[in-house]
Coordinates of C-alpha atoms (C1' of nucleotides) in Angstrom, one line a residue:
Chain A
M1 CA 0.0 0.0 0.0
S2 CA 1.2 3.5 -0.8
R3 CA 2.4 5.7 2.0
C4 CA 0.9 9.1 2.8
E5 CA 4.4 10.5 3.2
N6 CA 4.9 10.1 -0.6
C7 CA 1.4 11.0 -1.6
I8 CA 1.2 13.9 -4.0
I9 CA -2.5 14.6 -3.3
R10 CA -1.5 15.7 0.2
Q11 CA -0.1 18.9 -1.3
F12 CA -3.6 20.1 -2.1
N13 CA -5.0 20.0 1.4
S14 CA -4.3 20.7 5.0
L15 CA -2.5 17.4 5.5
R16 CA 0.6 19.1 4.0
A17 CA 1.0 20.9 7.3
M18 CA 1.5 17.6 9.2
N19 CA 5.0 16.6 10.3
K20 CA 6.6 13.3 9.6
E21 CA 5.4 11.6 12.7
E22 CA 1.8 12.6 12.3
L23 CA 1.9 11.6 8.6
K24 CA 3.3 8.2 9.6
R25 CA 0.4 7.7 12.0
V26 CA -2.1 8.7 9.3
S27 CA -0.5 6.3 6.9
D28 CA -0.6 3.5 9.4
S29 CA -4.2 3.9 10.3
K30 CA -5.7 5.0 7.0
V31 CA -7.9 2.6 5.0
T32 CA -8.2 2.9 1.3
K33 CA -11.7 2.5 -0.1
T34 CA -13.2 2.4 -3.5
V35 CA -16.7 3.6 -4.2
K36 CA -18.6 3.0 -7.4
K37 CA -20.4 5.7 -9.3
G38 CA -23.7 6.5 -7.6
E39 CA -22.8 4.9 -4.3
P40 CA -22.9 6.8 -1.0
I41 CA -19.8 7.6 1.0
F42 CA -21.7 8.9 4.0
E43 CA -25.2 10.2 4.6
E44 CA -26.5 13.4 6.2
G45 CA -27.0 13.0 9.9
E46 CA -24.4 10.2 10.2
K47 CA -21.7 10.4 12.9
L48 CA -18.4 10.3 11.1
N49 CA -15.5 8.4 12.6
G50 CA -13.0 10.1 10.4
V51 CA -12.5 12.0 7.2
Y52 CA -12.2 11.0 3.6
C53 CA -9.4 12.2 1.4
V54 CA -10.3 12.0 -2.3
R55 CA -7.6 10.2 -4.3
N56 CA -9.6 9.9 -7.5
G57 CA -13.0 10.7 -8.8
I58 CA -15.5 13.3 -7.8
S59 CA -18.1 13.4 -5.1
K60 CA -21.2 15.4 -4.7
L61 CA -22.0 16.9 -1.3
S62 CA -25.7 17.5 -0.9
K63 CA -28.4 18.2 1.6
L64 CA -32.0 17.1 1.5
S65 CA -34.4 20.0 1.7
P66 CA -37.7 19.5 3.5
N67 CA -39.6 19.4 0.2
G68 CA -37.7 16.2 -0.7
K69 CA -35.2 17.7 -3.2
D70 CA -31.5 17.3 -2.9
Q71 CA -29.4 20.4 -3.1
I72 CA -25.8 19.9 -4.2
V73 CA -23.7 22.3 -2.1
K74 CA -20.3 21.4 -3.4
L75 CA -18.5 19.0 -5.8
A76 CA -15.3 17.7 -4.3
T77 CA -12.4 16.4 -6.3
R78 CA -8.9 14.9 -6.0
G79 CA -7.1 16.2 -2.9
E80 CA -10.2 17.5 -1.1
I81 CA -11.1 16.2 2.3
L82 CA -14.7 15.3 3.1
G83 CA -16.1 15.4 6.6
Q84 CA -13.6 17.8 8.1
R85 CA -16.3 20.2 9.4
S86 CA -18.1 17.6 11.4
V87 CA -15.0 16.1 12.8
V88 CA -13.8 19.5 14.0
V89 CA -17.0 20.3 15.8
E90 CA -17.8 16.7 16.8
E91 CA -21.3 16.6 15.5
S92 CA -23.0 14.6 12.8
T93 CA -22.6 15.6 9.2
N94 CA -24.9 18.1 7.7
L95 CA -24.3 16.8 4.2
S96 CA -24.5 13.5 2.3
A97 CA -21.6 12.5 0.0
V98 CA -22.2 10.4 -3.1
A99 CA -19.7 9.4 -5.8
V100 CA -20.4 11.0 -9.2
D101 CA -17.6 9.0 -10.7
D102 CA -15.9 5.8 -9.6
M103 CA -13.8 6.9 -6.7
E104 CA -10.8 6.0 -4.7
L105 CA -10.7 7.5 -1.1
C106 CA -8.6 7.2 2.0
F107 CA -10.5 7.0 5.2
I108 CA -8.5 8.7 8.0
P109 CA -9.7 8.0 11.6
K110 CA -10.8 11.2 13.3
E111 CA -8.3 10.8 16.2
C112 CA -5.5 11.4 13.7
I113 CA -7.1 14.7 12.9
T114 CA -8.3 15.9 16.3
D115 CA -5.0 14.9 18.0
T116 CA -3.0 16.8 15.3
I117 CA -5.3 19.8 15.9
S118 CA -4.4 19.7 19.6
K119 CA -0.7 19.3 19.0
N120 CA 0.3 21.0 15.8
P121 CA -0.7 24.6 15.6
N122 CA 0.5 24.9 12.0
F123 CA -2.0 22.2 11.0
T124 CA -4.8 23.9 12.9
K125 CA -3.9 27.2 11.2
E126 CA -4.0 25.5 7.8
M127 CA -7.4 24.0 8.5
L128 CA -8.6 27.4 9.7
R129 CA -7.4 29.0 6.4
H130 CA -9.2 26.3 4.5
M131 CA -12.4 26.7 6.4
A132 CA -12.3 30.4 5.9
H133 CA -11.9 29.9 2.2
E134 CA -14.9 27.6 2.1
L135 CA -16.9 30.1 4.0
K136 CA -16.2 32.8 1.4
E137 CA -17.2 30.4 -1.4
A138 CA -20.4 29.6 0.5
D139 CA -21.2 33.3 0.8
D140 CA -20.8 33.6 -3.0
V141 CA -23.1 30.7 -3.6
I142 CA -25.7 32.3 -1.3
V143 CA -25.6 35.5 -3.3
N144 CA -25.8 33.7 -6.6
M145 CA -28.7 31.5 -5.5
S146 CA -30.8 34.4 -4.2
Q147 CA -30.0 37.1 -6.7
K148 CA -29.5 35.4 -10.0
N149 CA -32.2 33.7 -12.1
V150 CA -32.1 30.2 -13.3
K151 CA -30.5 31.0 -16.6
Q152 CA -27.7 32.9 -15.0
R153 CA -27.1 30.2 -12.5
M154 CA -27.0 27.6 -15.3
A155 CA -24.4 29.7 -17.1
E156 CA -22.4 30.0 -13.9
A157 CA -22.6 26.3 -13.3
F158 CA -20.9 25.6 -16.7
L159 CA -18.2 28.1 -16.0
Y160 CA -17.7 26.4 -12.6
L161 CA -17.4 23.0 -14.2
K162 CA -14.8 24.2 -16.6
N163 CA -12.8 26.1 -14.0
N164 CA -12.8 23.3 -11.5
F165 CA -12.7 20.1 -13.5
G166 CA -11.3 21.3 -16.8
E167 CA -11.7 20.1 -20.3
D168 CA -10.4 17.2 -22.3
E169 CA -8.2 17.4 -25.4
E170 CA -11.2 18.1 -27.6
G171 CA -12.5 20.8 -25.3
F172 CA -15.3 18.9 -23.7
L173 CA -16.0 19.3 -20.0
R174 CA -14.2 16.6 -18.1
L175 CA -17.0 16.2 -15.6
T176 CA -20.3 15.1 -17.1
L177 CA -23.2 15.5 -14.7
S178 CA -26.6 14.1 -15.4
R179 CA -29.3 16.7 -16.0
E180 CA -30.8 15.8 -12.7
D181 CA -27.5 16.4 -10.8
L182 CA -27.0 19.6 -12.7
S183 CA -30.5 20.8 -11.7
N184 CA -29.6 20.0 -8.1
V185 CA -26.5 22.1 -8.3
V186 CA -28.4 25.0 -9.9
G187 CA -31.5 24.6 -7.7
T188 CA -34.1 24.2 -10.4
A189 CA -36.4 21.6 -11.9
T190 CA -34.8 19.0 -14.1
E191 CA -37.1 20.1 -17.0
S192 CA -36.1 23.7 -16.7
C193 CA -32.4 22.6 -16.7
I194 CA -32.9 20.6 -19.9
R195 CA -34.7 23.4 -21.6
I196 CA -32.0 25.9 -20.8
I197 CA -29.3 23.6 -22.1
S198 CA -31.2 23.4 -25.4
E199 CA -31.5 27.1 -25.5
F200 CA -27.8 27.6 -24.8
K201 CA -27.0 25.2 -27.6
K202 CA -29.3 27.1 -30.0
K203 CA -27.6 30.4 -29.0
G204 CA -24.2 28.9 -29.6
L205 CA -23.1 29.1 -26.0
L206 CA -22.7 25.3 -25.7
E207 CA -22.1 22.4 -28.0
S208 CA -22.5 18.7 -27.4
S209 CA -21.6 15.3 -28.7
G210 CA -23.4 12.4 -27.1
K211 CA -23.4 13.1 -23.3
K212 CA -20.3 15.3 -23.5
I213 CA -20.8 19.1 -23.3
K214 CA -18.4 21.7 -24.7
I215 CA -18.4 25.4 -23.8
A216 CA -18.5 27.1 -27.2
D217 CA -18.7 30.7 -26.0
F218 CA -17.0 31.3 -22.6
K219 CA -17.3 35.1 -22.7
G220 CA -20.9 34.8 -23.7
L221 CA -21.7 32.6 -20.7
Q222 CA -19.8 35.0 -18.5
R223 CA -21.7 38.0 -19.8
L224 CA -25.0 36.1 -19.3
S225 CA -24.2 35.1 -15.7
E226 CA -23.3 38.6 -14.7
S227 CA -25.8 40.9 -16.3
L228 CA -29.5 41.2 -16.1
Chain B
M1 CA -12.3 52.9 29.3
S2 CA -13.5 49.4 30.1
R3 CA -11.0 46.5 30.0
C4 CA -11.5 43.5 27.8
E5 CA -10.5 41.3 30.7
N6 CA -13.8 42.2 32.4
C7 CA -15.9 42.3 29.3
I8 CA -18.8 39.9 29.4
I9 CA -19.3 39.9 25.7
R10 CA -16.0 38.1 25.3
Q11 CA -17.8 35.0 26.6
F12 CA -19.8 34.7 23.4
N13 CA -16.9 34.5 21.0
S14 CA -13.4 33.1 20.4
L15 CA -11.7 35.8 22.5
R16 CA -12.7 33.7 25.6
A17 CA -9.8 31.4 24.6
M18 CA -7.2 34.1 25.0
N19 CA -5.0 34.1 28.0
K20 CA -4.5 37.1 30.3
E21 CA -1.5 38.5 28.5
E22 CA -3.2 38.3 25.1
L23 CA -6.3 39.9 26.5
K24 CA -4.2 42.7 28.0
R25 CA -2.7 43.4 24.7
V26 CA -6.1 43.5 23.0
S27 CA -7.4 45.8 25.7
D28 CA -4.5 48.1 25.3
S29 CA -4.7 48.3 21.5
K30 CA -8.4 48.2 20.9
V31 CA -10.4 51.3 19.9
T32 CA -14.0 51.7 20.8
K33 CA -16.2 53.1 18.0
T34 CA -19.8 54.1 17.7
V35 CA -21.6 53.8 14.4
K36 CA -25.0 55.3 13.8
K37 CA -27.9 53.4 12.2
G38 CA -27.4 53.1 8.5
E39 CA -23.7 54.0 8.5
P40 CA -21.1 51.6 7.1
I41 CA -18.5 49.8 9.3
F42 CA -16.6 48.5 6.3
E43 CA -17.2 47.9 2.6
E44 CA -16.8 44.9 0.4
G45 CA -13.4 44.7 -1.1
E46 CA -11.8 46.7 1.7
K47 CA -8.6 45.5 3.3
L48 CA -9.3 45.3 7.0
N49 CA -6.6 46.2 9.5
G50 CA -8.4 44.4 12.2
V51 CA -11.7 42.9 13.4
Y52 CA -14.7 44.5 15.0
C53 CA -16.3 43.0 18.1
V54 CA -19.9 44.0 18.5
R55 CA -20.7 45.4 21.9
N56 CA -24.2 46.7 21.1
G57 CA -26.5 46.9 18.2
I58 CA -26.9 44.9 15.1
S59 CA -25.0 44.9 11.8
K60 CA -26.0 43.5 8.4
L61 CA -23.3 41.8 6.4
S62 CA -24.1 41.9 2.8
K63 CA -22.7 41.4 -0.7
L64 CA -23.5 43.2 -3.8
S65 CA -24.7 41.0 -6.6
P66 CA -23.8 41.9 -10.2
N67 CA -27.4 42.9 -10.9
G68 CA -27.0 45.7 -8.4
K69 CA -29.0 44.2 -5.5
D70 CA -27.6 43.7 -2.0
Q71 CA -27.9 40.2 -0.5
I72 CA -27.8 40.2 3.3
V73 CA -25.8 37.1 4.2
K74 CA -25.9 37.4 7.9
L75 CA -27.1 39.6 10.8
A76 CA -24.5 40.0 13.5
T77 CA -25.3 40.9 17.1
R78 CA -23.7 41.5 20.5
G79 CA -20.6 39.3 21.0
E80 CA -20.0 38.5 17.3
I81 CA -16.8 39.4 15.6
L82 CA -16.8 41.0 12.2
G83 CA -14.0 40.5 9.7
Q84 CA -12.5 37.4 11.2
R85 CA -12.5 35.5 7.9
S86 CA -10.6 38.1 5.9
V87 CA -8.0 38.6 8.7
V88 CA -7.3 34.9 8.9
V89 CA -6.7 34.5 5.2
E90 CA -5.2 38.0 4.7
E91 CA -7.4 39.1 1.9
S92 CA -9.9 41.8 1.5
T93 CA -13.4 41.3 2.8
N94 CA -16.0 39.7 0.7
L95 CA -18.8 41.4 2.6
S96 CA -19.9 44.9 3.5
A97 CA -21.0 45.7 7.1
V98 CA -23.6 48.3 7.8
A99 CA -25.2 49.2 11.1
V100 CA -28.9 48.4 11.3
D101 CA -29.1 49.9 14.8
D102 CA -27.0 52.4 16.5
M103 CA -23.9 50.4 17.3
E104 CA -21.0 50.2 19.7
L105 CA -18.0 48.3 18.5
C106 CA -14.5 47.5 19.5
F107 CA -11.9 47.6 16.8
I108 CA -9.1 45.1 17.4
P109 CA -5.9 45.4 15.3
K110 CA -5.3 42.3 13.2
E111 CA -1.9 41.7 14.8
C112 CA -3.6 40.9 18.0
I113 CA -5.5 38.2 16.3
T114 CA -2.9 36.8 13.9
D115 CA -0.2 36.7 16.6
T116 CA -2.5 34.9 19.0
I117 CA -3.3 32.4 16.2
S118 CA 0.4 31.7 15.9
K119 CA 1.0 31.4 19.6
N120 CA -2.1 30.1 21.3
P121 CA -3.4 26.8 19.8
N122 CA -6.5 26.9 22.0
F123 CA -7.5 30.2 20.4
T124 CA -6.9 28.8 16.9
K125 CA -9.0 25.7 17.7
E126 CA -11.8 27.9 19.0
M127 CA -11.7 30.0 15.8
L128 CA -11.7 26.8 13.8
R129 CA -14.8 25.6 15.7
H130 CA -16.5 28.9 15.1
M131 CA -15.7 28.9 11.4
A132 CA -16.9 25.3 11.1
H133 CA -20.2 26.4 12.7
E134 CA -20.6 29.3 10.4
L135 CA -20.0 27.0 7.4
K136 CA -22.7 24.7 8.4
E137 CA -25.1 27.6 8.8
A138 CA -24.1 28.8 5.3
D139 CA -24.9 25.4 3.9
D140 CA -28.3 25.6 5.4
V141 CA -28.9 29.0 3.9
I142 CA -27.9 27.7 0.5
V143 CA -30.4 24.9 0.7
N144 CA -33.1 27.3 1.8
M145 CA -32.4 29.8 -0.9
S146 CA -32.4 27.3 -3.6
Q147 CA -35.1 24.9 -2.6
K148 CA -37.7 27.0 -0.9
N149 CA -40.0 29.5 -2.4
V150 CA -40.3 33.1 -1.4
K151 CA -43.2 32.6 1.0
Q152 CA -41.4 29.8 2.8
R153 CA -38.2 31.9 3.0
M154 CA -40.2 34.8 4.4
A155 CA -41.7 32.5 7.1
E156 CA -38.2 31.2 7.9
A157 CA -36.9 34.8 8.1
F158 CA -39.4 35.7 10.8
L159 CA -38.6 32.5 12.8
Y160 CA -34.9 33.5 12.5
L161 CA -35.5 37.0 13.7
K162 CA -37.4 35.6 16.7
N163 CA -34.8 32.9 17.5
N164 CA -31.8 35.2 17.2
F165 CA -32.9 38.6 18.4
G166 CA -35.9 37.7 20.6
E167 CA -39.1 39.5 21.5
D168 CA -39.8 42.4 23.8
E169 CA -42.2 42.2 26.8
E170 CA -45.3 42.5 24.5
G171 CA -44.1 39.8 22.2
F172 CA -42.9 42.1 19.3
L173 CA -39.7 41.2 17.5
R174 CA -36.8 43.1 19.0
L175 CA -35.2 43.6 15.6
T176 CA -37.3 45.7 13.2
L177 CA -35.9 45.5 9.7
S178 CA -37.2 47.7 6.9
R179 CA -39.1 45.9 4.2
E180 CA -36.2 46.5 1.9
D181 CA -33.7 45.0 4.3
L182 CA -36.0 42.1 4.9
S183 CA -36.3 41.5 1.1
N184 CA -32.6 41.5 0.9
V185 CA -32.4 38.8 3.6
V186 CA -34.9 36.7 1.8
G187 CA -33.7 37.4 -1.7
T188 CA -36.8 38.8 -3.2
A189 CA -38.3 42.0 -4.6
T190 CA -39.4 44.6 -2.0
E191 CA -43.0 44.5 -3.3
S192 CA -43.2 40.8 -3.0
C193 CA -41.9 41.0 0.5
I194 CA -44.6 43.6 1.4
R195 CA -47.3 41.5 -0.2
I196 CA -46.4 38.4 1.7
I197 CA -46.3 40.3 5.0
S198 CA -49.9 41.5 4.3
E199 CA -50.9 38.0 3.5
F200 CA -49.3 36.6 6.6
K201 CA -51.2 39.2 8.6
K202 CA -54.5 38.2 7.0
K203 CA -53.8 34.6 7.7
G204 CA -53.1 35.3 11.4
L205 CA -49.5 34.3 11.2
L206 CA -48.3 37.8 12.0
E207 CA -49.6 40.9 13.8
S208 CA -48.3 44.4 13.7
S209 CA -48.5 47.7 15.5
G210 CA -46.8 50.6 13.8
K211 CA -43.5 49.3 12.6
K212 CA -43.3 46.5 15.1
I213 CA -44.1 43.0 14.1
K214 CA -45.3 40.2 16.3
I215 CA -45.3 36.5 15.5
A216 CA -48.9 35.4 16.1
D217 CA -48.6 31.8 15.0
F218 CA -45.2 30.3 15.4
K219 CA -46.2 26.8 14.6
G220 CA -48.0 28.0 11.5
L221 CA -44.9 29.8 10.2
Q222 CA -42.9 26.7 11.0
R223 CA -45.3 24.4 9.1
L224 CA -45.3 26.8 6.1
S225 CA -41.5 27.1 6.0
E226 CA -41.1 23.4 5.9
S227 CA -43.7 21.9 3.7
L228 CA -44.6 22.4 0.1
Chain C
dT1 C1' -45.8 72.8 11.3
dA2 C1' -45.5 72.5 6.3
dA3 C1' -43.1 70.5 2.6
dA4 C1' -40.3 67.1 0.8
dA5 C1' -38.5 62.7 0.9
dA6 C1' -38.6 58.0 2.0
dA7 C1' -41.0 53.9 3.1
dT8 C1' -45.0 51.1 2.7
dA9 C1' -48.8 49.5 0.1
dT10 C1' -51.7 47.9 -3.9
dG11 C1' -53.2 46.7 -8.6
dA12 C1' -52.2 45.3 -13.3
dT13 C1' -49.4 42.9 -16.0
dA14 C1' -45.4 40.4 -17.9
dA15 C1' -41.9 37.2 -17.3
dA16 C1' -39.9 33.3 -15.2
dT17 C1' -40.3 28.9 -13.5
dG18 C1' -42.5 24.6 -12.0
dT19 C1' -45.6 20.7 -12.9
dC20 C1' -47.7 17.1 -15.3
dA21 C1' -48.2 14.1 -19.0
dG22 C1' -46.3 11.9 -22.6
dT23 C1' -42.5 10.8 -26.2
dT24 C1' -38.0 9.7 -27.7
dT25 C1' -33.4 8.4 -26.8
dT26 C1' -29.8 6.0 -24.4
dC27 C1' -27.9 2.5 -21.7
dA28 C1' -27.3 -1.7 -19.2
dT29 C1' -27.9 -6.4 -19.2
dA30 C1' -30.3 -10.7 -19.7
Chain D
dT1 C1' -29.2 -8.0 -30.0
dA2 C1' -33.6 -7.6 -27.9
dT3 C1' -35.8 -5.4 -24.1
dG4 C1' -36.9 -3.0 -20.1
dA5 C1' -35.4 0.8 -17.3
dA6 C1' -33.6 5.1 -16.8
dA7 C1' -32.5 9.5 -18.7
dA8 C1' -33.3 13.1 -21.8
dC9 C1' -36.6 15.8 -24.1
dT10 C1' -41.0 18.4 -25.4
dG11 C1' -45.5 20.7 -25.0
dA12 C1' -49.3 22.6 -22.5
dC13 C1' -50.5 24.8 -18.7
dA14 C1' -50.5 26.6 -13.8
dT15 C1' -48.2 29.1 -10.5
dT16 C1' -44.9 32.1 -8.7
dT17 C1' -42.5 36.1 -8.8
dA18 C1' -40.8 40.5 -10.7
dT19 C1' -41.8 44.8 -12.7
dC20 C1' -44.0 49.1 -13.4
dA21 C1' -47.1 52.5 -12.2
dT22 C1' -49.3 54.8 -8.8
dA23 C1' -51.4 55.8 -4.2
dT24 C1' -50.9 56.2 0.6
dT25 C1' -48.6 56.7 4.9
dT26 C1' -44.7 57.8 7.7
dT27 C1' -40.6 60.2 8.6
dT28 C1' -37.3 63.7 8.0
dT29 C1' -36.0 68.3 7.3
dA30 C1' -36.5 73.1 6.3

DNA sequence: TAAAAAATATGATAAATGTCAGTTTTCATA
DNA sequence: TATGAAAACTGACATTTATCATATTTTTTA
C-alpha cells in the first residue's frame, strides 16, 4: 500500500501541514476505499469516525431539503477532504456524500485529525485557512442563488465545471453531470435545466456530442451570468 | 475605558480562549467606535486592519450581486466578531457591514488576532470551531435559498428573527428591519416582501402595531416554511 | 408645522419557472 | 441483439414572482 508520506495529493489539502510523525500515523491507520459511481460515501446525519481524502473521482456533497429535493452544495475532487467540518465540531454531518464517478478514497480516523489539531498549531492554522476559504465560497453561492435567475445560474454552473474540473483534449468538459445532478447544483427543476441547455445550444453558447458538453462561448456565458 | 479582561461579551466569541497576557494586549490596543444606524462599518473589497467586536446593536453583512442588489448574508449581534475571515486569510473582505441599529464596536488590530493564532493553539482551535459552525449555517442558507419559495423563506426569516434577536415584553420582534432589508435577507423584490407580510397578517400568522411585528402563530410559520 | 422625501402598500401585467403528461433516446444487461 | 429501465426531451399549462405605475402613509427636514 502506498504511504501518505509520498502522496502527491496531500499537497492540495491541510495534510501538508502535518509533520513526519503525524503523517506516519495517518499512513498506518488509514484505510483505502473504492466507491462506485452512484454509491454513497456517507449520509446526512451520520456520525463520522473520520474524514475521507479523495484520491480519485468526484463526489457530490448534498443536503436534503424538507420538500424532498437534494441540493448539491459542493463538488469535491482529488485532494479534497470530506467530513472535516463535522470532525472538528464533533457533530454529525450536515451533508451527504455520493460518488459521481468511480472513486478512490482514503479513510482517516478522526483521532488522527483531532490529535493533530491539539498538538500541531500549523496544522490547525492550515485548517482554519481552508475553512475560511470555504466560507467565502459559500457566501458567494448564497448571493448567486438568491440574486440570479435560473438561466444565469446555469451559465455560472458551466463556468464552474470548466474552471474546477477542466476540459479534455477536444474541449469537452471533463465532468459530465446528469441533467438531474446539474439541476440540483443550480437549484431548479430538471425540465427547466434541460430546456435551458437546449436554449444555450441554439444560441451557440454550448455544443454537445453524445453526453459530452463543450463550452462554445465562454465570454458569452460569463456575460450572461453577470448581467440582467 | 472598560477593560476586555472584564468584558462579558467576550464569553460569546473566540476571545474567551485568549490568556491574560493576550487579552491585556487586545485591551491596550483596541479602539471603541460608535456607528449610527445606516452607517457603514466596512465595505466589500476593503482591506481590514483588524476585526470588530460587536458590543451593542446589530449589523447587516451583505454582498452586492452583479445585478445591483444587495444580498444580506448574515445579521451579527452582540458578541459577534466581524471581519475574522478576511483577517485569517489575509485578503480583502467579501462582505460589507452596515449598522442596522446604533452600534457600539471595539476595533481590534489584526496583529492581536494573527499573533494569537500563531501562539495560542486553543484560540486557533476555538476559531476553527466557530468557522466550522458558520460554514454549516451557510450550507443551510444555500439549501433554503435554492429549494424554498419566497413565501417559505419569508416565514423562515421571521422565525430566524425571533430565535436570534428575541421579542420584547409585549411579544414584538426586537429587531425591526425595513421591508427593503427584509427583502434583501430573503432574496426577493421589496414589493413581494410587502405583499407576503400582508398575506401573513391576513392569515393570522403575524400581527403588527406601527413598525413593530409580532409572531402570532409560530407553529403555523414553521409548518409553512417546511412543507410544500 | 409645512413641505419634501422616503417607506409602505396595492393593482395590473409580464416574465420566469414549476408541474404534469407523454415521447423519444440512451444504456445496461439478460 | 432484444428489451426493459432510466435519462433526456418536449409541449401545454399553472403558479410564482418580478416589474412598473401609482397611491398612501410615515418620517425627516427646512
